[in-house]
Coordinates of N, CA and C in Angstrom, one line a residue:
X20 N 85.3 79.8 45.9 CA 85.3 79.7 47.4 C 86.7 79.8 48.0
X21 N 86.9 80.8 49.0 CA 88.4 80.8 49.7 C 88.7 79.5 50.3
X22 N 89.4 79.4 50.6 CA 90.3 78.2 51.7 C 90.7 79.6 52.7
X23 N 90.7 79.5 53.6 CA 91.2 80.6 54.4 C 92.4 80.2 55.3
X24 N 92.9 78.6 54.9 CA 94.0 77.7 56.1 C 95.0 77.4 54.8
X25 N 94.5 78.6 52.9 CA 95.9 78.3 52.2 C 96.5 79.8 52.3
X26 N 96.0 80.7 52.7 CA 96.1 82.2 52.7 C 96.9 82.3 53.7
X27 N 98.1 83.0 53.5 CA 99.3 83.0 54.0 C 99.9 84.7 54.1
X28 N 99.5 85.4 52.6 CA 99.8 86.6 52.2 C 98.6 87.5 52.4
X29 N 98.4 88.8 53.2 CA 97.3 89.3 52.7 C 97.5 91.0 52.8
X30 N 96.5 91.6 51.7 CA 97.1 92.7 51.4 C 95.8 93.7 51.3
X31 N 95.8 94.6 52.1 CA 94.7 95.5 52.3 C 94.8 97.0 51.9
X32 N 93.5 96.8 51.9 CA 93.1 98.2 50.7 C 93.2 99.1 52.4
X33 N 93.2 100.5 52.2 CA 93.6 101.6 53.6 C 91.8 101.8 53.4
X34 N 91.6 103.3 52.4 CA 90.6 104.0 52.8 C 89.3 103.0 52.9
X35 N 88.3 103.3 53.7 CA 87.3 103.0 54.2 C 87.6 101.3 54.4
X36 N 88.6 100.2 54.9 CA 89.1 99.1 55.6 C 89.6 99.3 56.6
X37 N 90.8 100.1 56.6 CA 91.8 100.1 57.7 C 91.1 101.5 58.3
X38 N 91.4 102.7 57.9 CA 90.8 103.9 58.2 C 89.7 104.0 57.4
X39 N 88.6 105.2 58.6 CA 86.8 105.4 57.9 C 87.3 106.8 58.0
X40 N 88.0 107.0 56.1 CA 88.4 108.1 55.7 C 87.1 108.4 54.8
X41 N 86.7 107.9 53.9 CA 86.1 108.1 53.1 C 84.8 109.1 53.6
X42 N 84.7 109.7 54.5 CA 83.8 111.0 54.3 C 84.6 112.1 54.5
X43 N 86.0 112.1 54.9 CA 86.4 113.2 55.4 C 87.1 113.5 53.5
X44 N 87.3 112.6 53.0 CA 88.1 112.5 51.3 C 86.7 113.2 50.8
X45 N 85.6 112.7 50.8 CA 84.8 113.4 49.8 C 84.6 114.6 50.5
X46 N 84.4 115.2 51.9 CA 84.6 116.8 51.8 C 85.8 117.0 51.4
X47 N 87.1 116.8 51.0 CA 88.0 117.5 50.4 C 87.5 117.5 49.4
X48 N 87.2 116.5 48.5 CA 86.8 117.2 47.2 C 86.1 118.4 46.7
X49 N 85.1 118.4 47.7 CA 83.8 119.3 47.9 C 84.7 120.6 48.0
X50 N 85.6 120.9 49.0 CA 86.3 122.3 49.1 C 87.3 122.5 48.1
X51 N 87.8 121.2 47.4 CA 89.0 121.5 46.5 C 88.2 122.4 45.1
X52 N 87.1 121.5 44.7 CA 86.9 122.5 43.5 C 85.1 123.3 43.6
X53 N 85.3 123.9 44.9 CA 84.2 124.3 45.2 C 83.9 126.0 44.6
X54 N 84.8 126.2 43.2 CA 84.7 127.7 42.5 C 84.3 126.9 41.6
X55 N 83.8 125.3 41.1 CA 83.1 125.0 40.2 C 81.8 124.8 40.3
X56 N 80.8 124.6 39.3 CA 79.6 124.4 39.5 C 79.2 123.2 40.7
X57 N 78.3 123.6 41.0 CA 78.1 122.7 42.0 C 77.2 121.4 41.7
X58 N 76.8 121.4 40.4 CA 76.0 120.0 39.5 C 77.5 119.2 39.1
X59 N 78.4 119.9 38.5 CA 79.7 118.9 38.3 C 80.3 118.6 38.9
X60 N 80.5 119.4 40.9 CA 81.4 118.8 42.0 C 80.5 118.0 42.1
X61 N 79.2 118.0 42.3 CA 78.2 116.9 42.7 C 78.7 115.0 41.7
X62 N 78.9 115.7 40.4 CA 78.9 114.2 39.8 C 80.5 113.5 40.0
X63 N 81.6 114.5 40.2 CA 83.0 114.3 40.7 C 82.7 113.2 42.5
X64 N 81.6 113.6 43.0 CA 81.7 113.4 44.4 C 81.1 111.9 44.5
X65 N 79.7 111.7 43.2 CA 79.2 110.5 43.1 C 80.5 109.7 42.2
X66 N 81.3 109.6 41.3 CA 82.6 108.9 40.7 C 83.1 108.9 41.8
X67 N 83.7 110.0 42.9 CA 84.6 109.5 44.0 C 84.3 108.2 44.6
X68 N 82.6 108.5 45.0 CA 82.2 107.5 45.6 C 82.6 105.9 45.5
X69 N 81.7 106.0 44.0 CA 81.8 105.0 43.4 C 83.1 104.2 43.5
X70 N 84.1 104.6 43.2 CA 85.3 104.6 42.8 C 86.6 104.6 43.6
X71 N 86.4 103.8 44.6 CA 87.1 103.9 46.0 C 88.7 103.6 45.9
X72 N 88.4 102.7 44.8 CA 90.1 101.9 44.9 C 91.3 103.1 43.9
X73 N 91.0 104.0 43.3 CA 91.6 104.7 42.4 C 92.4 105.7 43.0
X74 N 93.1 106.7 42.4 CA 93.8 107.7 43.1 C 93.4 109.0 42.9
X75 N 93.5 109.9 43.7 CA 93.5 111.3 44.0 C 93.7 111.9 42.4
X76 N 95.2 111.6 41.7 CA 95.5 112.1 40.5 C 94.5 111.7 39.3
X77 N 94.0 110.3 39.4 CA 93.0 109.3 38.5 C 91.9 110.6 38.8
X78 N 91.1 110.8 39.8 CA 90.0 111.4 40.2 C 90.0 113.0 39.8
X79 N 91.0 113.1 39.4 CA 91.3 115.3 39.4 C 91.4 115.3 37.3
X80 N 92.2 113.5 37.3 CA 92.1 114.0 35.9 C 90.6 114.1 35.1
X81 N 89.9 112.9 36.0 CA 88.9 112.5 35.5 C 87.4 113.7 35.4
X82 N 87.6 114.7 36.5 CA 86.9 115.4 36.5 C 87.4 116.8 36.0
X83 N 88.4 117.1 35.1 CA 88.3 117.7 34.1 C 88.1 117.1 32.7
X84 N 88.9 116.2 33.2 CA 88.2 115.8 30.9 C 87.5 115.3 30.8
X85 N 86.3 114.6 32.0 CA 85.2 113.8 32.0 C 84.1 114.9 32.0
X86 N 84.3 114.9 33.1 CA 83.0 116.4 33.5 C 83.3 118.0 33.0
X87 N 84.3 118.3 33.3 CA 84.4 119.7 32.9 C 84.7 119.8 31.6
X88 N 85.2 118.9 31.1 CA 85.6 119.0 29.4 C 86.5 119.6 29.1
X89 N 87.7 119.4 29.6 CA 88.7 120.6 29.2 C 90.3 119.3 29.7
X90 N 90.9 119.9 28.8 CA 92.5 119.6 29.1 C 93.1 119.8 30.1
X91 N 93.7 118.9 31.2 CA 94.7 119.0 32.2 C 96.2 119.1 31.9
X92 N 97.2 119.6 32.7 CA 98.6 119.2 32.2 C 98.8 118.3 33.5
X93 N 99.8 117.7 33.6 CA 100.1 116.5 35.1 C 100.9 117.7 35.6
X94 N 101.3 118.9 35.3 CA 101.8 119.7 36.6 C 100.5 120.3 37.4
X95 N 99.3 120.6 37.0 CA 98.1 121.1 37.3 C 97.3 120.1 37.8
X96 N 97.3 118.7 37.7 CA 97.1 117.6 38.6 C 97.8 117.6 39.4
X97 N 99.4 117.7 39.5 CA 99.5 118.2 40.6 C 99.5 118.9 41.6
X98 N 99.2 120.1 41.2 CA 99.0 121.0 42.1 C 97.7 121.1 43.3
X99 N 96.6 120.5 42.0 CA 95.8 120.2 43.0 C 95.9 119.2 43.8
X100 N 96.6 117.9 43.7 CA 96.9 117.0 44.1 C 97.4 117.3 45.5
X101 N 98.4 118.4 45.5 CA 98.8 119.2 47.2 C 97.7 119.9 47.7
X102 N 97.3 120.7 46.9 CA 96.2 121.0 47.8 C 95.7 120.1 48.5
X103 N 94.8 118.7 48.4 CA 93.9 118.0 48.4 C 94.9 117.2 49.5
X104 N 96.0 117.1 49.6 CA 96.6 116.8 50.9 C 96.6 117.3 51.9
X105 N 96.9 118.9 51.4 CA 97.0 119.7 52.9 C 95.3 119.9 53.1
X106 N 94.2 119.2 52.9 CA 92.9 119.4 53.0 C 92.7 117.8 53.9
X107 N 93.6 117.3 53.7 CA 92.9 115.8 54.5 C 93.9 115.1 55.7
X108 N 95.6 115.7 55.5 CA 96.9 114.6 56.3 C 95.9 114.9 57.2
X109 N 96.2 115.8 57.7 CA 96.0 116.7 59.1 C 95.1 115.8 59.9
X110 N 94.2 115.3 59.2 CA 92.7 115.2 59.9 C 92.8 113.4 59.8
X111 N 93.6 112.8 58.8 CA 93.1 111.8 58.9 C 94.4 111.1 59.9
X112 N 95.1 111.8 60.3 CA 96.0 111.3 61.5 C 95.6 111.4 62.7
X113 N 94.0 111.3 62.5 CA 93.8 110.8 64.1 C 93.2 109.7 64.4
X114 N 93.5 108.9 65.3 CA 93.2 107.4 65.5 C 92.0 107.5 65.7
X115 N 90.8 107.9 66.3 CA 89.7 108.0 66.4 C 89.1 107.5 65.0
X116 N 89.9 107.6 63.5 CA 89.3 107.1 62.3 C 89.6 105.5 62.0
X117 N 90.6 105.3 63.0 CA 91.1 103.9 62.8 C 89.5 103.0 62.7
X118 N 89.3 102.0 62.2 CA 88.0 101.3 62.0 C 88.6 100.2 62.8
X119 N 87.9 99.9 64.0 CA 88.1 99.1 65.4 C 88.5 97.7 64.5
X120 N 87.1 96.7 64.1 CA 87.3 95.6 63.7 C 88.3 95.2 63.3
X121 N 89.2 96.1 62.3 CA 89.9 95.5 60.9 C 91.7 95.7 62.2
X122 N 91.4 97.1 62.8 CA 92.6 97.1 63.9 C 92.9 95.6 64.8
X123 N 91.5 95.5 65.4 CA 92.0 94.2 66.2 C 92.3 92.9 65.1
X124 N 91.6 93.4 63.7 CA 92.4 91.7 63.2 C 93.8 91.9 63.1
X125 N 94.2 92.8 62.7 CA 95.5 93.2 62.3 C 96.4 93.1 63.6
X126 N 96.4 93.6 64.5 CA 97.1 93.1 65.9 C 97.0 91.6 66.5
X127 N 96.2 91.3 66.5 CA 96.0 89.9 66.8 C 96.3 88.8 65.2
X128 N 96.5 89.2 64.8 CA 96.8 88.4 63.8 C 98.8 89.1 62.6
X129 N 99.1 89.6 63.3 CA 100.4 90.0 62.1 C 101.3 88.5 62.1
X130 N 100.8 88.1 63.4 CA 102.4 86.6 63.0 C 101.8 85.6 62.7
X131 N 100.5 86.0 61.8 CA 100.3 84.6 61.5 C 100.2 84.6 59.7
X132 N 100.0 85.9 60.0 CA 100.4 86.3 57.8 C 101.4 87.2 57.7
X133 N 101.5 87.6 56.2 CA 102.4 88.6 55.7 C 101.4 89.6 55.2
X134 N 101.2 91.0 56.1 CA 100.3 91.6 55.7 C 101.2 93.2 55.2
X135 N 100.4 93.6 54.1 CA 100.8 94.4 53.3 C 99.7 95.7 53.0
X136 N 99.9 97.1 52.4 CA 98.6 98.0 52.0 C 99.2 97.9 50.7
X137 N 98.3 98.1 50.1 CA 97.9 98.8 48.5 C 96.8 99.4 48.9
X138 N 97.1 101.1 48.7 CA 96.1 101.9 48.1 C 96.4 102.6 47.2
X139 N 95.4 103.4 46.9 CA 94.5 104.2 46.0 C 95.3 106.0 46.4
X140 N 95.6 105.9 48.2 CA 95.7 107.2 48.5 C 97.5 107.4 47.9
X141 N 97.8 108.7 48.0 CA 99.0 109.8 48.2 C 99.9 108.6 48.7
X142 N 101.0 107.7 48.0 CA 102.2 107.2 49.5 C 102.8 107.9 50.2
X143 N 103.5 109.2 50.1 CA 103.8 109.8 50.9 C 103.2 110.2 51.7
X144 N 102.1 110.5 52.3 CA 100.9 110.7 52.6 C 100.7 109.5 53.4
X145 N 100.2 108.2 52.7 CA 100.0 107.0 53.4 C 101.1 106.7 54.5
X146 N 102.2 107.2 54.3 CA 103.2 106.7 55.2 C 103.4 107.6 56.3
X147 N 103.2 108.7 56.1 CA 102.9 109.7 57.1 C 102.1 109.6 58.3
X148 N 101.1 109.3 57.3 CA 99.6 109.2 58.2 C 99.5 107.5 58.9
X149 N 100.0 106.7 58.5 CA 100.9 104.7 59.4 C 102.1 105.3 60.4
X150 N 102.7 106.6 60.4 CA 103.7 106.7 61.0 C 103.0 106.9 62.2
X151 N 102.2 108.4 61.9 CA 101.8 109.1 63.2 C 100.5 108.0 64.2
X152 N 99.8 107.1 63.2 CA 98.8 106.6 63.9 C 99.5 105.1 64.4
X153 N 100.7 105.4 64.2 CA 101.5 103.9 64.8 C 101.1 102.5 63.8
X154 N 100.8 102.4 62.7 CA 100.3 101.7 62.3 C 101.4 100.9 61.1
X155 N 102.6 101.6 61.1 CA 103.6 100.6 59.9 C 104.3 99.5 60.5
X156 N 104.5 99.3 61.7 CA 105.0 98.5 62.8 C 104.4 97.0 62.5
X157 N 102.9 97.3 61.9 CA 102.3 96.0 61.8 C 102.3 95.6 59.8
X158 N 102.7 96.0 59.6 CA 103.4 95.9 57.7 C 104.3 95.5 57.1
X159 N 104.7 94.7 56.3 CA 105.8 94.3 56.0 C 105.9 95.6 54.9
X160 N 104.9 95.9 54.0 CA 105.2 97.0 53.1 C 104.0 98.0 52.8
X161 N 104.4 99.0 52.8 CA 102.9 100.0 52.6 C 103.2 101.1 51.1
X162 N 102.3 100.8 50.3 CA 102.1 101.4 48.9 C 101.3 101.8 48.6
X163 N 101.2 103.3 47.8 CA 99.8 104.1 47.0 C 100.7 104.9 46.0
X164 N 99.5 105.4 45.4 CA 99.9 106.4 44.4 C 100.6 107.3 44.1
X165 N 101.4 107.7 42.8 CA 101.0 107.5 41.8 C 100.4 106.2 41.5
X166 N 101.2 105.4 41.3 CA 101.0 104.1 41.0 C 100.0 103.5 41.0
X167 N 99.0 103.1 39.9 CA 98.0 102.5 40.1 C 98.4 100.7 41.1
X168 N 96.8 101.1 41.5 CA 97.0 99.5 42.6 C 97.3 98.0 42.0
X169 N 97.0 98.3 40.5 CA 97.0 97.1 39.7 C 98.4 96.4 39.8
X170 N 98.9 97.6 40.0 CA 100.6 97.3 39.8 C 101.2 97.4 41.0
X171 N 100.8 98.0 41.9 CA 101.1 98.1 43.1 C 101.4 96.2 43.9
X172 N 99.6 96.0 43.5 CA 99.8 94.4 43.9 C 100.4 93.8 43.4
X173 N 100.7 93.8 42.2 CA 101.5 92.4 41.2 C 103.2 92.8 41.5
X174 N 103.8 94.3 41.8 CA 105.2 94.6 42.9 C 105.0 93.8 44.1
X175 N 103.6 93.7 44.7 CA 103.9 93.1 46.0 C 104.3 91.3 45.8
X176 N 103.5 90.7 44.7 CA 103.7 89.8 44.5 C 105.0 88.7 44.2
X177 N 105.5 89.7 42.9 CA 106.9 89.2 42.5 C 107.9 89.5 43.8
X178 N 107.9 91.1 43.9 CA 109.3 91.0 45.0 C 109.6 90.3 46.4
X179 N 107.8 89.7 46.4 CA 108.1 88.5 47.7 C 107.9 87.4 47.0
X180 N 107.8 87.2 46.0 CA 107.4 85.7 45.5 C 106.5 84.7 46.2
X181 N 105.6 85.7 46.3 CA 104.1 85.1 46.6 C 103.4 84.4 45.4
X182 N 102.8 83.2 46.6 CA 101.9 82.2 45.5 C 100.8 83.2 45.1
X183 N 99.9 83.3 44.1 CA 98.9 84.0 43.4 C 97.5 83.3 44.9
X184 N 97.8 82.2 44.9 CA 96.4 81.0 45.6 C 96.4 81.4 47.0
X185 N 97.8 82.0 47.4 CA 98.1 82.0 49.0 C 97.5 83.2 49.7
X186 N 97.3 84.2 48.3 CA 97.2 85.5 48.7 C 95.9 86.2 48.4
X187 N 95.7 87.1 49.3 CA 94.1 87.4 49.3 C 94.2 89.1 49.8
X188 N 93.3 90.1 48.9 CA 93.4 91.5 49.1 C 92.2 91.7 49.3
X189 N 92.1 92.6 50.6 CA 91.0 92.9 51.1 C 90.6 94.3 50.7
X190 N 89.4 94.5 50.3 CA 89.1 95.9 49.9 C 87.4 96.1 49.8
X191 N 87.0 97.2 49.5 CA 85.7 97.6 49.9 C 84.8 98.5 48.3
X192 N 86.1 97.6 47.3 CA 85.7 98.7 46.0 C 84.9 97.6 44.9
X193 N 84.9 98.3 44.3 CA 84.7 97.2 42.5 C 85.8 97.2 42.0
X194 N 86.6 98.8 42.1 CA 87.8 98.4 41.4 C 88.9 97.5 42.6
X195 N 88.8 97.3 44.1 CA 89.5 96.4 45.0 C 89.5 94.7 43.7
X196 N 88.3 95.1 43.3 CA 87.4 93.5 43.6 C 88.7 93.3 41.9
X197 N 88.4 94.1 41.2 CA 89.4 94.2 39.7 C 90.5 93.8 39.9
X198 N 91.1 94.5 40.7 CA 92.2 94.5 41.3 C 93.0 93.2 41.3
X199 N 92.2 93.0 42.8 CA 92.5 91.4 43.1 C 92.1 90.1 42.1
X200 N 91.0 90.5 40.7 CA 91.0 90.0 40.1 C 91.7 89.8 38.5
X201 N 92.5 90.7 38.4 CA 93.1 90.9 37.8 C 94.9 90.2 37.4
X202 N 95.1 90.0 39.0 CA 96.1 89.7 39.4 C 96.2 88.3 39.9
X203 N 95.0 87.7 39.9 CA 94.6 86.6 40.2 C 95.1 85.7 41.6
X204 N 94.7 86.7 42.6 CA 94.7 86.7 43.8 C 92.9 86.7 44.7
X205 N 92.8 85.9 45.5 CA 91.8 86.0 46.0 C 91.2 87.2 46.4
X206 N 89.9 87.7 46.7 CA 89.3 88.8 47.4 C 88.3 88.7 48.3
X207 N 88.4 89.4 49.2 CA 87.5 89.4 50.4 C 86.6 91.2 50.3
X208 N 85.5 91.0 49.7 CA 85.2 92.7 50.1 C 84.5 92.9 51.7
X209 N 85.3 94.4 52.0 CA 84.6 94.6 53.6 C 83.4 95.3 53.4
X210 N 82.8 95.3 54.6 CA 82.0 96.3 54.8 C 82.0 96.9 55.8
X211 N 81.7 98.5 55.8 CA 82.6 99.5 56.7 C 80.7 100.2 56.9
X212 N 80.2 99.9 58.0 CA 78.9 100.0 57.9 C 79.0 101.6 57.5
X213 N 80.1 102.3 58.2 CA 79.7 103.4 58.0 C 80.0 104.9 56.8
X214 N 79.8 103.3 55.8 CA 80.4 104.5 54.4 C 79.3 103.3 53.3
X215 N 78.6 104.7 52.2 CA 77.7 103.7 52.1 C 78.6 103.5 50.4
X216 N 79.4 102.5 50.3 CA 79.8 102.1 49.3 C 79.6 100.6 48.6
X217 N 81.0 100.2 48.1 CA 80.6 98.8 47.0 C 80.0 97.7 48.1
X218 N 79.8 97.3 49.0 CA 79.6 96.3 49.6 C 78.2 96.9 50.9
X219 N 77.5 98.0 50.4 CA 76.6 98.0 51.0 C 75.1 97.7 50.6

């Protein structure tokens, strides 16, 4: 059970919490490898689903040596990796995606925690897309990939010397839920009515 009056630190997952990205991400995928069969984009798009808290690169490798069965090199993950950027910055820098609820906690509440992102998406990218929608102003730090999130939070942890008990990550995945369990920090999963994932 949380205490919610010892939680002091808290650290949020972006896609489908903060922004309701997560339909505009699975049509990227859809167009990124849309010269492949369309039974294997299909099973790439149900793993995406599934699999909210992971990254872009995790997701490109996984659907070649999972599904397609063939060898990647990490320059060829990357490459798609830019594509699959220039298929989503664009779009997801409009505030219209912002997800109202989680905005008004976050404004009405920054001075009363230390609030932080870990995701799953692009950082360069994430910080782009916090700049343009005005949204880093309310962050002490904002972090994504490469970097898996496992590590992402347990950096957030030590370099502020956060209690493990104080701190609580909000997210909407199984792997959020890992995550925060992992690191042995509390978790809260959201629910984002309008993405049908882990908490629906």
């Amino acid at each position: 059970m949380i205490n919610i009056e010892n939680i002091k630190n808290i650290i949020f997952d972006f896609d489908g919490v903060i922004l309701d990205s997560v339909g505009l991400k699975t049509q990227a995928f859809a167009e990124l490898f849309k010269e492949f069969p369309e039974n294997k984009v299909k099973e790439l798009l149900e793993f995406h689903l599934k699999n909210g808290g992971i990254s872009r690169y995790q997701k490109i490798q996984y659907f070649f040596e999972n599904i397609i069965h063939r060898e990647i090199s990490d320059g060829e993950i990357l490459k798609y990796a830019k594509k699959y950027s220039k298929l989503t910055k664009e779009k997801l820098s409009n505030s219209r995606h912002i997800i109202k609820e989680t905005f008004d906690f976050i404004k009405k509440n920054q001075k009363c925690y230390n609030m932080h992102i870990a995701s799953g998406a692009d950082e360069q990218d994430l910080l782009e897309i916090c700049d343009k929608l005005k949204l880093s102003q309310y962050f002490l730090s904002i972090h994504g990939s490469p970097t898996k999130k496992d590590i992402l939070v347990k950096n957030i942890l030590i370099s502020n010397n956060y209690q493990n008990k104080e701190t609580i990550l909000i997210g909407d995945s199984v792997n959020d839920f890992e995550v925060a369990l992992n690191n042995k920090i509390c978790f809260y999963g959201f629910k984002n009515f309008n993405y049908k994932g882990f908490m629906q």
